[in-house]
Structure formats: C-alpha cells, structure tokens
Amino acid sequence: MSRIVILVIDGFGIGALPDAGEPRPGDAAADTLGHLLDGHRAATGHRLALPALEALGLGLAHPHPDLSRTPSLPAAAGRTALGYPGADTYAGHQTMMGADFSRVTVARLAEHRDEVATALRADGHGTELLGGRPPLVVDGRILVHDNLEADPGVNWNVSGRLEDVSFADVLRVARVVRSVAPVARVIAVGGHADAPLRTFVREGSLGTVGLDTPASGFYRNGGLAVQHLGAPLDRARRLPELAVGAGVPVTLVGKAADVLSCDAAVCCPAVSTTDVLALTLDALRRAPDTALIVSNVQETDLAGHQQEAPRYASVLQQTDTGLRALLPLLSPGDRLIVTGDHGNDPTIGHAFHTREYVPVLIHRPEATGHDRLPTAGTLADVGATAAIALGLRATALGSGTPLLRPAAGSAGVPG
C-alpha cells in the first residue's frame, strides 16, 4: 500500500541537454537552477535557501557549490532527459505518465502546409494562402498558423474571430488539422478581436508565422474559447488510467488537471502556488492507504517565460516551504517524487522553454541513507517508478523503465 505524490515543478531545468543548442545556439548554456542560484548569490550575497529540496538530494542531481551533496532524508536522486522532442508541458506530462511521445516532431506549418490543405479540402473546406505567407485561410474566416507563444514548431493554432465564425466551426477545422499534424498539440482558439485576424499576423522566431494572439484582443475582450487537441495517445497505457483501473484513486492538481485530463480522476485546477500546495496537502490528508496524486507548480514556468529570475526564485522557495509541510504526512511505503517537465531559464534572453535535464528526487520514508540514480533517458521512467510503487506493472505503460526496483524485504534499491 502506497500513497504516491508526484510534484512537477514546471520549467525546473538543471542543465542543457546535448541537443539544447539546436536550433538556438545560446540554449546550449541553459541551466535554470544553476543560473537562479548564481543570480541570487550575486544579488543578495548569500545562497538561495532550499532546505527541503536539498534534504531530498537536489545537490546530487545538480552539483552546485550552493547545494549540499548529502541529503538528510532517505532519498534517491538523479536527473533525467526529457524523452520527447522540443520542450513542452503537454508532451512532458504525457511522457511522464507513460505515453510514448518520441515520434512527435517539432515542425513549422509551412513544412506541412500542402498536406494540411489537402486534408481540409477533402473535408469540404476552401483554403488559400494569406497573401503568399505560410498561414492558411480556411473558408475565408479561420486561420491555421504557427503558435507564436510556445516554443517554435511545438504547437499549431487554429484561430477564429467569433464575430465572423462559431467556435464549433473553428473546432471542426482544428480536428481536421489534428488528423495530419505531426506536432504535439493543435490548439483551437476563438475570441473577440479588435480587427480582422489577418491584421495581427506577424513573423515569430525561427521562421514561424502566425497570429499575435495577445495583440488581437482575444485575451482582454472576454469570451475566449480554447480547446487543446493533443497528439494521438493510448490513454489506457498512461499511469492515471492504469491506476484507476486497479482501483487506485487519482487526484490531479494545478496544471496537471488541465494537461492530463483523466475522466475518472479528481481534478483540482489552480494556478496560484499557494493554492496548488494547499490542494496537494489536502489531497494527501484525505487519501486512503493507496493513492496517486500528481501536482504541477506552474508559477515557476510563468516566471521563466517573463524572464523574472527573482520571481522564479521566490516561487521555488515557496514550493520548498510546501514540501516541508508535506514531508511529515508521508508514512513508510509512501513515495514523494519531485521532478520537472522541461527547463525555462529566466536568464536565457528569450521567453521560450529551454531543453534541459530535470531532477528526479524520490523520498522513501522507510529507507535508510541515500542513493544517486543514473541519468535516465526519458521522463517516462518517473511514471514507471510510480507504477511499481503502487503495485502496478510498469510494462503496462506505453513507455518507461522503473528507476527503482523492489527488493525482497526492503524498500527498493537503484535499478
């Protein structure tokens, strides 16, 4: 019997992956945590205090002069690569839950425009280029374009001005685009714009072209409608559905409630870190002897997007305080896994995610000492580790190998 808490600190990178500099060479120097620690010391003259994360082995996962390398709690600590292309919250969480996202690609719409147009015409729609530029105009009113707010090439948007078209029509077009799109997400967006949408089309990073959604007025004019259409995945082979099928109650907190969308789970959406931590603690207090809780602290990621390192550091300290309140609630057999979904270096000089390793810190209350885990190749190993702690078969997931294996008469040793 185990209660499993997976706490995802959104955008919590600990150093660039080998391919992080492709196609932005500067990202090869990304190190979200390292730069936060260095910046805090430079600004204040003392180290950033993260006692709970250090007790869980953060200094083993990221050797830094300002982090202790001796965990004070029973822990297994290491790092993992992402296991999916790009750096995206949706793909990161799906991979972590055992979905195989290795075949999802990062691509601009222009590279697949003809295929998209053919599919739309086969569904009875008219298509044309927007003045010779990459976005497609569908039925004269709906735009298919690169998403300019996420990392270039990760997502495509299908946008409609609700003065001109219903959201149902936008969604119908988005479903056709999703049927041929190789990217992680196609996002249907409808809203009230200040002028025709083509007025707000601009060039983005790395050759992308799309709607400047904030400039259009969609976010400030009210009535915004959004639906995310993820890449096809076998939900029966994700950890939440596998747990539910075995009679294990599942709670999804914060952004995890939106991104993972498991029908049988208790969903507690929230953005405020205070709310996320309070909901996580409440879910743990209410949980029976066996349960799965997946929580996402989003405000670290938001601070990264806004390139606000002091704010990121403050949210990280707030999260650390929440962990200190959570740790005494864990009993022998329970597991706390702290990790990330990608990087978001607030000092990198742009507002996009960074492709970095993320920490994996596993607390086992009944264990003694600490272990350093080998570097994992995919976030799916986190889900597989949680699965075996719940008494489930890790092989029932779509992807992933446990980082810890149970040993007879013990809590498990590094695998």
Coordinates of N, CA, C and O in Angstrom, one line a residue, residues 24-191:
R24 N 18.6 27.0 -31.4 CA 19.1 28.3 -30.8 C 20.4 28.0 -30.1 O 20.4 27.4 -29.0
P25 N 21.6 28.4 -30.7 CA 22.9 28.1 -30.1 C 23.0 28.5 -28.7 O 23.7 27.9 -27.9
G26 N 22.4 29.6 -28.3 CA 22.6 30.2 -27.0 C 22.0 29.2 -25.9 O 22.4 29.3 -24.7
D27 N 21.0 28.4 -26.3 CA 20.4 27.5 -25.3 C 21.3 26.4 -24.9 O 21.0 25.7 -23.9
A28 N 22.5 26.2 -25.5 CA 23.4 25.2 -25.1 C 24.0 25.6 -23.7 O 24.5 24.8 -23.0
A29 N 23.8 26.9 -23.3 CA 24.3 27.3 -22.0 C 23.1 27.3 -20.9 O 23.3 27.8 -19.8
A30 N 22.0 26.8 -21.3 CA 20.8 26.9 -20.4 C 21.1 26.1 -19.1 O 21.6 25.0 -19.2
D31 N 20.7 26.7 -18.0 CA 20.8 26.0 -16.7 C 19.9 26.7 -15.7 O 20.3 27.6 -15.0
T32 N 18.6 26.4 -15.7 CA 17.6 27.1 -15.0 C 18.0 27.2 -13.5 O 18.1 28.3 -12.9
L33 N 18.3 26.1 -12.8 CA 18.6 26.1 -11.4 C 19.9 26.8 -11.2 O 20.1 27.6 -10.2
G34 N 21.0 26.4 -11.9 CA 22.3 27.0 -11.7 C 22.3 28.5 -11.8 O 22.9 29.2 -11.0
H35 N 21.6 29.0 -12.8 CA 21.6 30.5 -13.0 C 20.8 31.2 -11.9 O 21.1 32.3 -11.5
L36 N 19.7 30.5 -11.4 CA 19.0 31.0 -10.3 C 19.8 31.1 -9.1 O 19.9 32.2 -8.4
L37 N 20.6 30.1 -8.8 CA 21.5 30.1 -7.6 C 22.5 31.1 -7.7 O 22.8 31.9 -6.8
D38 N 23.2 31.2 -8.9 CA 24.2 32.2 -9.1 C 23.7 33.6 -9.0 O 24.3 34.5 -8.4
G39 N 22.5 33.8 -9.6 CA 22.0 35.2 -9.6 C 21.5 35.6 -8.2 O 21.7 36.8 -7.9
H40 N 21.0 34.7 -7.5 CA 20.6 35.1 -6.1 C 21.8 35.4 -5.2 O 21.7 36.4 -4.5
R41 N 22.9 34.7 -5.3 CA 24.0 35.0 -4.6 C 24.6 36.3 -5.0 O 25.1 37.1 -4.1
A42 N 24.6 36.6 -6.3 CA 25.2 37.8 -6.8 C 24.4 39.0 -6.3 O 24.9 40.1 -6.0
A43 N 23.0 38.8 -6.2 CA 22.2 39.9 -5.8 C 22.1 40.2 -4.3 O 21.9 41.3 -3.9
T44 N 22.2 39.1 -3.6 CA 22.0 39.2 -2.1 C 23.2 38.9 -1.3 O 23.2 39.3 -0.1
G45 N 24.2 38.3 -1.8 CA 25.4 38.0 -1.1 C 25.3 36.7 -0.3 O 26.3 36.3 0.4
H46 N 24.2 36.0 -0.4 CA 24.1 34.7 0.3 C 23.3 33.7 -0.6 O 22.7 34.1 -1.6
R47 N 23.4 32.5 -0.2 CA 22.8 31.4 -1.1 C 21.3 31.4 -1.0 O 20.7 31.8 0.0
L48 N 20.7 30.8 -2.0 CA 19.2 30.6 -2.1 C 18.9 29.4 -1.2 O 19.4 28.3 -1.4
A49 N 18.1 29.7 -0.1 CA 17.8 28.6 0.8 C 16.7 27.7 0.3 O 15.6 28.2 0.1
L50 N 17.0 26.4 0.1 CA 16.0 25.4 -0.4 C 16.2 24.2 0.5 O 16.6 23.1 0.0
P51 N 15.9 24.3 1.8 CA 16.2 23.2 2.7 C 15.5 21.8 2.4 O 16.1 20.8 2.5
A52 N 14.3 21.9 2.0 CA 13.6 20.6 1.7 C 14.1 20.0 0.4 O 14.3 18.7 0.4
L53 N 14.3 20.7 -0.6 CA 14.9 20.2 -1.9 C 16.3 19.6 -1.6 O 16.7 18.6 -2.2
E54 N 17.1 20.3 -0.8 CA 18.4 19.8 -0.5 C 18.3 18.5 0.3 O 19.1 17.6 0.0
A55 N 17.4 18.5 1.2 CA 17.2 17.3 2.0 C 16.8 16.1 1.2 O 17.2 14.9 1.5
L56 N 16.2 16.4 0.0 CA 15.7 15.3 -0.9 C 16.8 15.0 -1.9 O 16.6 14.1 -2.8
G57 N 17.9 15.6 -1.9 CA 19.0 15.3 -2.8 C 19.2 16.1 -4.0 O 19.8 15.7 -5.0
L58 N 18.7 17.4 -4.0 CA 18.8 18.3 -5.2 C 20.3 18.5 -5.5 O 20.7 18.6 -6.7
G59 N 21.2 18.5 -4.5 CA 22.6 18.7 -4.7 C 23.3 17.5 -5.4 O 24.3 17.7 -6.0
L60 N 22.7 16.3 -5.3 CA 23.2 15.2 -6.0 C 22.8 15.3 -7.5 O 23.5 14.9 -8.4
A61 N 21.6 15.7 -7.7 CA 21.1 15.9 -9.1 C 21.8 17.0 -9.8 O 22.0 16.9 -11.0
H62 N 22.1 18.1 -9.1 CA 22.7 19.2 -9.7 C 23.9 19.7 -8.8 O 23.7 20.5 -7.9
P63 N 25.1 19.1 -9.0 CA 26.2 19.5 -8.1 C 26.5 21.0 -8.3 O 27.0 21.4 -9.3
H64 N 26.2 21.8 -7.3 CA 26.5 23.3 -7.3 C 27.0 23.7 -6.0 O 26.6 23.1 -4.9
P65 N 27.9 24.6 -5.9 CA 28.6 25.0 -4.7 C 27.6 25.4 -3.6 O 27.9 25.3 -2.4
D66 N 26.4 25.9 -4.0 CA 25.4 26.4 -3.0 C 24.4 25.3 -2.6 O 23.5 25.6 -1.9
L67 N 24.6 24.1 -3.0 CA 23.7 23.0 -2.7 C 24.5 21.9 -1.9 O 25.6 21.5 -2.4
S68 N 23.9 21.4 -0.8 CA 24.6 20.3 -0.1 C 24.5 19.0 -1.0 O 23.4 18.8 -1.6
R69 N 25.5 18.3 -1.0 CA 25.5 17.0 -1.7 C 25.2 15.8 -0.8 O 25.4 14.6 -1.2
T70 N 24.8 16.1 0.4 CA 24.5 15.0 1.3 C 23.0 15.1 1.8 O 22.7 15.9 2.7
P71 N 22.1 14.4 1.2 CA 20.7 14.5 1.6 C 20.5 14.1 3.0 O 21.2 13.2 3.5
S72 N 19.7 14.8 3.7 CA 19.4 14.5 5.1 C 18.2 13.6 5.3 O 17.9 13.2 6.4
L73 N 17.5 13.3 4.2 CA 16.3 12.4 4.2 C 16.6 11.1 3.4 O 17.5 11.2 2.5
P74 N 15.9 10.0 3.7 CA 16.1 8.9 2.8 C 15.6 9.2 1.4 O 14.5 9.5 1.2
A75 N 16.5 9.2 0.4 CA 16.2 9.7 -0.9 C 17.1 9.0 -1.9 O 18.2 8.5 -1.7
A76 N 16.5 8.9 -3.1 CA 17.2 8.5 -4.3 C 17.2 9.7 -5.3 O 16.1 10.2 -5.6
A77 N 18.3 10.2 -5.7 CA 18.3 11.4 -6.5 C 19.1 11.3 -7.8 O 20.1 10.6 -7.8
G78 N 18.7 11.9 -8.8 CA 19.4 11.9 -10.1 C 18.7 12.9 -11.0 O 18.0 13.8 -10.6
R79 N 18.9 12.7 -12.3 CA 18.4 13.5 -13.3 C 17.9 12.7 -14.5 O 18.3 11.5 -14.6
T80 N 17.0 13.3 -15.3 CA 16.5 12.6 -16.5 C 16.5 13.5 -17.7 O 16.2 14.7 -17.5
A81 N 16.7 13.0 -18.9 CA 16.5 13.7 -20.1 C 14.9 13.7 -20.3 O 14.2 13.1 -19.5
L82 N 14.5 14.4 -21.3 CA 13.0 14.6 -21.5 C 12.4 13.4 -22.1 O 11.3 13.0 -21.8
G83 N 13.0 12.8 -23.2 CA 12.4 11.7 -23.8 C 11.4 12.0 -24.9 O 10.6 11.2 -25.4
Y84 N 11.3 13.3 -25.3 CA 10.4 13.8 -26.3 C 11.1 14.9 -27.0 O 11.9 15.6 -26.4
P85 N 10.7 15.2 -28.3 CA 11.3 16.4 -29.0 C 10.8 17.7 -28.4 O 9.7 17.8 -27.9
G86 N 11.7 18.7 -28.5 CA 11.3 20.0 -28.0 C 11.3 20.1 -26.5 O 12.0 19.4 -25.8
A87 N 10.5 21.1 -26.0 CA 10.4 21.3 -24.6 C 9.0 21.9 -24.3 O 8.8 23.1 -24.5
D88 N 8.1 21.0 -23.9 CA 6.7 21.4 -23.9 C 6.0 20.7 -22.7 O 6.2 19.6 -22.4
T89 N 5.2 21.5 -22.0 CA 4.5 21.0 -20.8 C 3.6 19.8 -21.1 O 3.5 18.8 -20.4
Y90 N 2.8 19.9 -22.2 CA 1.9 18.9 -22.6 C 2.6 17.6 -22.9 O 2.3 16.5 -22.3
A91 N 3.6 17.7 -23.7 CA 4.4 16.5 -24.1 C 5.1 15.9 -22.9 O 5.3 14.7 -22.7
G92 N 5.6 16.8 -22.0 CA 6.4 16.4 -20.9 C 5.5 15.6 -19.9 O 5.9 14.6 -19.4
H93 N 4.3 16.1 -19.6 CA 3.4 15.4 -18.7 C 2.9 14.1 -19.3 O 2.8 13.1 -18.6
Q94 N 2.6 14.1 -20.6 CA 2.2 12.8 -21.2 C 3.3 11.8 -21.2 O 3.0 10.6 -20.8
T95 N 4.5 12.2 -21.5 CA 5.6 11.3 -21.4 C 5.8 10.8 -20.0 O 6.0 9.6 -19.8
M96 N 5.7 11.7 -19.0 CA 5.9 11.3 -17.6 C 4.9 10.2 -17.2 O 5.2 9.4 -16.3
M97 N 3.7 10.3 -17.7 CA 2.6 9.4 -17.4 C 2.7 8.1 -18.2 O 1.8 7.2 -18.1
G98 N 3.8 7.9 -19.0 CA 4.0 6.7 -19.7 C 3.6 6.7 -21.2 O 3.8 5.6 -21.9
A99 N 3.1 7.8 -21.7 CA 2.8 7.8 -23.1 C 4.1 7.9 -24.0 O 5.0 8.6 -23.5
D100 N 4.1 7.3 -25.1 CA 5.3 7.4 -26.0 C 5.1 8.5 -26.9 O 4.4 8.5 -27.9
F101 N 5.8 9.6 -26.6 CA 5.8 10.8 -27.4 C 7.1 11.0 -28.2 O 7.4 12.1 -28.8
S102 N 7.8 9.9 -28.4 CA 9.1 10.1 -29.1 C 8.9 10.3 -30.6 O 9.9 10.8 -31.2
R103 N 7.8 10.0 -31.1 CA 7.6 10.2 -32.6 C 6.9 11.6 -32.9 O 6.8 11.9 -34.1
V104 N 6.5 12.3 -31.9 CA 6.1 13.7 -32.1 C 7.2 14.5 -32.6 O 8.3 14.4 -32.1
T105 N 7.0 15.4 -33.6 CA 8.0 16.2 -34.1 C 7.8 17.7 -33.8 O 6.7 18.1 -33.5
V106 N 8.9 18.4 -34.0 CA 8.8 19.9 -33.9 C 8.9 20.4 -35.4 O 9.8 20.1 -36.1
A107 N 7.8 21.1 -35.8 CA 7.8 21.5 -37.2 C 7.0 22.8 -37.4 O 6.0 23.0 -36.7
R108 N 7.4 23.6 -38.3 CA 6.6 24.7 -38.7 C 5.5 24.3 -39.7 O 5.6 23.4 -40.4
L109 N 4.4 25.1 -39.6 CA 3.3 24.8 -40.5 C 3.7 24.8 -42.0 O 3.2 23.9 -42.7
A110 N 4.6 25.7 -42.3 CA 5.0 25.8 -43.7 C 5.6 24.5 -44.3 O 5.4 24.2 -45.5
E111 N 6.1 23.6 -43.4 CA 6.7 22.4 -43.8 C 5.7 21.3 -44.2 O 6.0 20.3 -44.8
H112 N 4.5 21.5 -43.7 CA 3.4 20.5 -43.9 C 2.1 21.2 -44.4 O 1.1 20.6 -44.4
R113 N 2.2 22.4 -44.9 CA 1.1 23.1 -45.4 C 0.3 22.5 -46.4 O -1.0 22.4 -46.4
D114 N 0.9 21.9 -47.4 CA 0.2 21.2 -48.5 C -0.6 20.0 -48.0 O -1.8 19.8 -48.5
E115 N 0.0 19.3 -47.1 CA -0.7 18.1 -46.6 C -2.0 18.6 -45.8 O -3.0 18.0 -45.9
V116 N -1.8 19.7 -45.0 CA -2.9 20.2 -44.2 C -4.0 20.7 -45.2 O -5.2 20.4 -45.0
A117 N -3.6 21.5 -46.2 CA -4.6 22.0 -47.1 C -5.4 20.9 -47.8 O -6.6 21.0 -48.0
T118 N -4.7 19.8 -48.2 CA -5.3 18.7 -48.9 C -6.4 18.1 -48.0 O -7.5 17.7 -48.4
A119 N -6.0 17.9 -46.7 CA -7.0 17.3 -45.8 C -8.2 18.2 -45.6 O -9.3 17.7 -45.5
L120 N -8.0 19.5 -45.5 CA -9.1 20.4 -45.3 C -10.0 20.4 -46.5 O -11.2 20.4 -46.4
R121 N -9.4 20.4 -47.7 CA -10.3 20.4 -48.9 C -11.1 19.1 -49.0 O -12.2 19.1 -49.4
A122 N -10.4 18.0 -48.6 CA -11.2 16.7 -48.6 C -12.3 16.7 -47.7 O -13.3 16.0 -47.8
D123 N -12.3 17.5 -46.6 CA -13.4 17.7 -45.7 C -14.4 18.7 -46.1 O -15.3 19.1 -45.4
G124 N -14.2 19.3 -47.3 CA -15.2 20.2 -47.8 C -14.9 21.7 -47.6 O -15.7 22.6 -47.8
H125 N -13.7 22.0 -47.1 CA -13.3 23.4 -46.8 C -12.6 24.0 -48.0 O -11.8 23.4 -48.7
G126 N -12.7 25.3 -48.1 CA -11.9 26.1 -49.0 C -10.6 26.6 -48.3 O -10.7 27.0 -47.1
T127 N -9.5 26.6 -49.0 CA -8.2 27.0 -48.4 C -7.5 28.0 -49.4 O -7.6 27.8 -50.6
E128 N -6.8 28.9 -48.8 CA -5.9 29.8 -49.6 C -4.8 30.3 -48.7 O -4.9 30.3 -47.4
L129 N -3.7 30.7 -49.3 CA -2.6 31.3 -48.5 C -2.9 32.7 -48.1 O -3.7 33.4 -48.8
L130 N -2.4 33.1 -47.0 CA -2.6 34.5 -46.6 C -1.6 35.4 -47.3 O -0.5 35.7 -46.8
G131 N -1.9 35.9 -48.4 CA -1.1 36.8 -49.2 C 0.3 36.2 -49.5 O 1.3 36.9 -49.5
G132 N 0.3 34.9 -49.8 CA 1.5 34.2 -50.1 C 2.4 33.8 -48.9 O 3.4 33.2 -49.0
R133 N 1.9 34.1 -47.7 CA 2.6 33.7 -46.5 C 2.1 32.4 -46.0 O 1.1 31.9 -46.4
P134 N 2.9 31.7 -45.0 CA 2.6 30.4 -44.6 C 1.2 30.1 -44.0 O 0.6 29.0 -44.3
P135 N 0.6 31.0 -43.3 CA -0.7 30.7 -42.7 C -1.8 30.4 -43.8 O -1.8 31.0 -44.8
L136 N -2.6 29.4 -43.4 CA -3.8 29.1 -44.3 C -5.0 29.8 -43.9 O -5.3 29.8 -42.7
V137 N -5.8 30.3 -44.8 CA -7.1 30.9 -44.5 C -8.1 29.8 -45.0 O -8.1 29.4 -46.1
V138 N -8.9 29.4 -44.0 CA -9.9 28.4 -44.3 C -11.3 29.0 -44.3 O -11.7 29.7 -43.4
D139 N -12.0 28.7 -45.4 CA -13.4 29.2 -45.6 C -13.4 30.7 -45.5 O -14.5 31.3 -45.1
G140 N -12.3 31.4 -45.8 CA -12.3 32.8 -45.7 C -12.3 33.5 -44.4 O -12.3 34.7 -44.2
R141 N -12.4 32.6 -43.3 CA -12.6 33.2 -41.9 C -11.7 32.6 -40.8 O -11.6 33.2 -39.8
I142 N -11.1 31.5 -41.0 CA -10.4 30.8 -40.0 C -8.9 30.7 -40.4 O -8.6 30.4 -41.5
L143 N -8.0 31.0 -39.4 CA -6.6 30.9 -39.7 C -6.0 29.7 -39.1 O -6.3 29.3 -38.0
V144 N -5.2 29.0 -39.9 CA -4.3 27.9 -39.4 C -2.9 28.4 -39.5 O -2.4 28.8 -40.5
H145 N -2.2 28.4 -38.3 CA -0.9 29.1 -38.3 C 0.0 28.5 -37.2 O -0.5 27.8 -36.3
D146 N 1.2 28.9 -37.2 CA 2.2 28.6 -36.1 C 1.8 29.3 -34.9 O 1.3 30.4 -34.8
N147 N 1.9 28.6 -33.7 CA 1.7 29.2 -32.4 C 3.0 30.0 -32.1 O 4.1 29.4 -32.0
L148 N 2.8 31.3 -31.8 CA 3.9 32.1 -31.6 C 4.3 32.3 -30.1 O 5.3 32.9 -29.7
E149 N 3.4 31.7 -29.2 CA 3.7 31.9 -27.8 C 4.4 30.7 -27.2 O 5.1 30.9 -26.2
A150 N 4.3 29.5 -27.8 CA 5.1 28.4 -27.3 C 6.4 28.3 -28.1 O 6.7 29.1 -29.0
D151 N 7.2 27.3 -27.7 CA 8.5 27.2 -28.4 C 8.2 26.9 -29.9 O 7.3 26.2 -30.2
P152 N 9.0 27.6 -30.8 CA 8.7 27.5 -32.2 C 8.6 26.0 -32.7 O 9.4 25.2 -32.5
G153 N 7.5 25.7 -33.4 CA 7.3 24.4 -34.0 C 6.7 23.4 -33.1 O 6.5 22.3 -33.6
V154 N 6.4 23.7 -31.8 CA 5.9 22.7 -30.9 C 4.4 22.5 -31.1 O 3.8 21.4 -31.2
N155 N 3.7 23.7 -31.3 CA 2.2 23.6 -31.4 C 1.8 24.5 -32.6 O 2.4 25.4 -33.0
W156 N 0.6 24.1 -33.2 CA 0.0 24.9 -34.2 C -1.4 25.4 -33.7 O -2.0 24.7 -32.8
N157 N -1.8 26.5 -34.1 CA -3.1 27.1 -33.7 C -4.1 27.1 -34.9 O -3.7 27.3 -36.0
V158 N -5.4 27.0 -34.6 CA -6.5 27.2 -35.5 C -7.3 28.3 -34.8 O -7.9 28.0 -33.8
S159 N -7.3 29.5 -35.4 CA -8.0 30.6 -34.7 C -9.1 31.2 -35.6 O -9.0 31.3 -36.8
G160 N -10.2 31.6 -34.8 CA -11.3 32.2 -35.5 C -11.8 33.4 -34.7 O -11.8 33.4 -33.4
R161 N -12.2 34.5 -35.4 CA -12.8 35.6 -34.7 C -14.3 35.4 -34.6 O -15.0 35.1 -35.5
L162 N -14.8 35.4 -33.3 CA -16.1 34.9 -33.0 C -17.2 35.9 -33.6 O -18.4 35.5 -33.6
E163 N -16.8 37.1 -34.0 CA -17.7 37.9 -34.8 C -18.0 37.4 -36.1 O -19.0 37.7 -36.8
D164 N -17.1 36.5 -36.7 CA -17.2 36.0 -38.0 C -17.6 34.5 -38.1 O -18.1 34.1 -39.2
V165 N -17.3 33.8 -37.0 CA -17.4 32.3 -37.1 C -17.7 31.8 -35.8 O -17.3 32.4 -34.7
S166 N -18.4 30.6 -35.7 CA -18.6 30.0 -34.4 C -17.4 29.2 -33.9 O -16.6 28.7 -34.7
F167 N -17.3 29.0 -32.6 CA -16.2 28.2 -32.1 C -16.3 26.7 -32.6 O -15.3 26.0 -32.8
A168 N -17.6 26.3 -32.7 CA -17.8 24.9 -33.2 C -17.1 24.7 -34.6 O -16.6 23.7 -34.9
D169 N -17.2 25.8 -35.5 CA -16.6 25.7 -36.8 C -15.1 25.7 -36.7 O -14.4 25.0 -37.4
V170 N -14.5 26.5 -35.7 CA -13.1 26.6 -35.5 C -12.6 25.2 -35.1 O -11.6 24.7 -35.6
L171 N -13.4 24.6 -34.2 CA -13.0 23.3 -33.7 C -13.1 22.2 -34.7 O -12.2 21.3 -34.8
R172 N -14.1 22.3 -35.6 CA -14.2 21.3 -36.7 C -12.9 21.4 -37.6 O -12.3 20.4 -38.0
V173 N -12.5 22.6 -37.9 CA -11.3 22.7 -38.7 C -10.0 22.2 -38.0 O -9.2 21.5 -38.5
A174 N -10.0 22.5 -36.7 CA -8.8 22.1 -35.9 C -8.8 20.5 -35.8 O -7.7 20.0 -35.8
R175 N -9.9 19.9 -35.8 CA -9.9 18.4 -35.8 C -9.3 17.8 -37.1 O -8.6 16.8 -37.1
V176 N -9.6 18.5 -38.2 CA -9.1 18.0 -39.4 C -7.5 18.3 -39.4 O -6.8 17.4 -39.8
V177 N -7.1 19.4 -39.0 CA -5.7 19.7 -38.9 C -5.0 18.7 -38.0 O -3.9 18.2 -38.3
R178 N -5.6 18.4 -36.9 CA -5.0 17.4 -35.9 C -4.8 16.1 -36.6 O -3.9 15.4 -36.3
S179 N -5.7 15.7 -37.5 CA -5.6 14.4 -38.1 C -4.4 14.2 -38.9 O -4.0 13.0 -39.2
V180 N -3.7 15.3 -39.4 CA -2.5 15.1 -40.2 C -1.3 15.8 -39.5 O -0.2 15.7 -40.1
A181 N -1.5 16.6 -38.4 CA -0.4 17.3 -37.9 C 0.6 16.4 -37.1 O 0.2 15.5 -36.4
P182 N 1.9 16.6 -37.3 CA 2.9 15.8 -36.6 C 3.3 16.4 -35.2 O 4.1 15.8 -34.5
V183 N 2.8 17.6 -34.9 CA 3.2 18.3 -33.7 C 2.4 17.8 -32.4 O 1.4 17.1 -32.6
A184 N 2.9 18.2 -31.3 CA 2.3 17.7 -30.0 C 0.9 18.2 -29.8 O 0.0 17.4 -29.4
R185 N 0.6 19.4 -30.2 CA -0.7 20.0 -29.9 C -1.2 20.8 -31.1 O -0.4 21.5 -31.7
V186 N -2.5 20.7 -31.4 CA -3.2 21.7 -32.3 C -4.2 22.3 -31.4 O -5.0 21.7 -30.7
I187 N -4.1 23.7 -31.3 CA -5.0 24.4 -30.3 C -6.0 25.2 -31.1 O -5.7 26.1 -31.9
A188 N -7.3 24.9 -30.8 CA -8.4 25.7 -31.4 C -8.7 26.9 -30.5 O -8.8 26.7 -29.3
V189 N -8.7 28.1 -31.1 CA -8.9 29.3 -30.3 C -9.9 30.2 -31.0 O -9.8 30.5 -32.2
G190 N -10.9 30.6 -30.2 CA -11.9 31.5 -30.7 C -12.0 32.7 -29.7 O -11.9 32.5 -28.5
G191 N -12.1 33.9 -30.2 CA -12.2 35.1 -29.4 C -12.7 36.3 -30.1 O -12.9 36.2 -31.3

